[in-house]
Amino acid sequence: MAFALPNGSRVYVQKSKDTALEFETISNAKEAVATLKANHGLAVGDEVIITSGWSKINNAVAKVTKVNNTDVTLGNINTSDTKSFPEGEGKGTLTKVTAWERLPQIKEVATEGGEQQFTQIQFLDDDTERQLPTIKSAKSKSFTIAHDSSLPIYPLLEELDLTNEVVAMKMYVPKAKETRYDAVRVSFDPTPATTINEIETVKISMTVESPAITFYKDK
């Protein structure tokens, strides 16, 4: 058992990316292996956004942990369950993140959604209701930062708000020795919130597009 404080954590937003690399096959394994074309250029440690016919990894963000010619292993991307990941249906793309921009001066972090939803059932001969899980609600998160329009993150956030592009995010938590990745769409209004005797702030809202966070411990 272990636990850690988030103090000292750093958050980054994708600034640029490479051309998407197509793969026709991806394995069913505890760490999925995508087969790319020759001269793909990916290396161990590269961070990639996945698109796939398998919805449970579509828009997931992963680190490359092994490269063997055209076979690229995606660390912590578990596709071993063939019911969730039907064989032959996972083709898609890998897109390398080439640069990140740090989200500085974070005052508050908030998350919403992801709650399990239920449907209630009662038959004529029942004295009590039955309950079945259905879906989980859509997830979102937000960051409140101290306002400074000269920060290099501002034009990037404004561009992402305009394009509505799905981009990678990562958060490094040094006390947990862990990096966490997901993919989001960004909404940003640079108008600062102003209150007497308090620093001005702006809020960045994000819809979470990846099916799950991927976690990578320091080595």
Coordinates of N, CA and C in Angstrom, one line a residue, residues 9-12 61-63 169-182 212-219:
S9 N 3.2 18.9 -8.2 CA 2.8 18.3 -9.5 C 2.9 19.3 -10.7
R10 N 3.2 18.8 -11.9 CA 3.3 19.6 -13.0 C 2.3 19.1 -14.1
V11 N 1.6 20.0 -14.8 CA 0.6 19.6 -15.8 C 1.0 20.2 -17.1
Y12 N 0.9 19.4 -18.2 CA 1.3 19.8 -19.5 C 0.2 19.5 -20.5
V61 N -3.8 7.7 -24.4 CA -2.5 8.2 -24.6 C -1.5 7.2 -23.9
A62 N -0.5 6.8 -24.7 CA 0.4 5.7 -24.2 C 1.9 6.1 -24.4
K63 N 2.7 5.4 -23.7 CA 4.2 5.5 -23.9 C 4.6 4.2 -24.6
M169 N -2.9 15.3 -22.7 CA -2.4 16.0 -21.5 C -1.6 15.0 -20.6
K170 N -0.7 15.6 -19.8 CA -0.1 14.7 -18.9 C 0.2 15.5 -17.6
M171 N 0.2 14.7 -16.5 CA 0.4 15.3 -15.2 C 1.5 14.4 -14.5
Y172 N 2.6 15.1 -14.1 CA 3.6 14.4 -13.4 C 3.5 14.7 -11.9
V173 N 3.4 13.6 -11.1 CA 3.3 13.8 -9.6 C 4.6 13.2 -9.0
P174 N 5.5 14.1 -8.6 CA 6.8 13.7 -8.2 C 6.8 12.8 -6.9
K175 N 5.9 13.2 -6.0 CA 5.8 12.4 -4.7 C 5.3 11.0 -5.0
A176 N 4.5 10.8 -6.0 CA 4.1 9.5 -6.4 C 5.0 8.8 -7.4
K177 N 5.9 9.6 -7.9 CA 6.9 9.1 -9.0 C 6.1 8.5 -10.1
E178 N 5.1 9.3 -10.6 CA 4.1 8.8 -11.6 C 3.8 9.8 -12.6
T179 N 3.6 9.4 -13.9 CA 3.1 10.3 -14.9 C 1.8 9.7 -15.4
R180 N 0.8 10.6 -15.5 CA -0.6 10.3 -15.8 C -1.0 11.0 -17.1
Y181 N -1.6 10.2 -18.1 CA -1.9 10.7 -19.4 C -3.4 10.5 -19.6
D182 N -4.0 11.5 -20.3 CA -5.3 11.3 -20.9 C -5.5 12.3 -22.1
A212 N -9.8 6.1 -20.4 CA -9.2 5.9 -19.1 C -7.9 6.6 -19.0
I213 N -7.5 7.0 -17.8 CA -6.1 7.5 -17.6 C -5.1 6.4 -17.7
T214 N -4.0 6.6 -18.3 CA -2.9 5.7 -18.3 C -1.8 6.2 -17.3
F215 N -1.3 5.2 -16.5 CA -0.3 5.5 -15.5 C 1.0 4.9 -15.8
Y216 N 2.1 5.7 -15.6 CA 3.4 5.2 -15.8 C 4.3 5.6 -14.6
K217 N 4.9 4.6 -13.9 CA 5.7 4.8 -12.7 C 7.2 5.1 -13.2
D218 N 7.9 6.0 -12.5 CA 9.3 6.3 -12.8 C 10.1 5.0 -12.7
K219 N 11.1 4.9 -13.6 CA 12.0 3.7 -13.5 C 13.4 4.2 -13.1

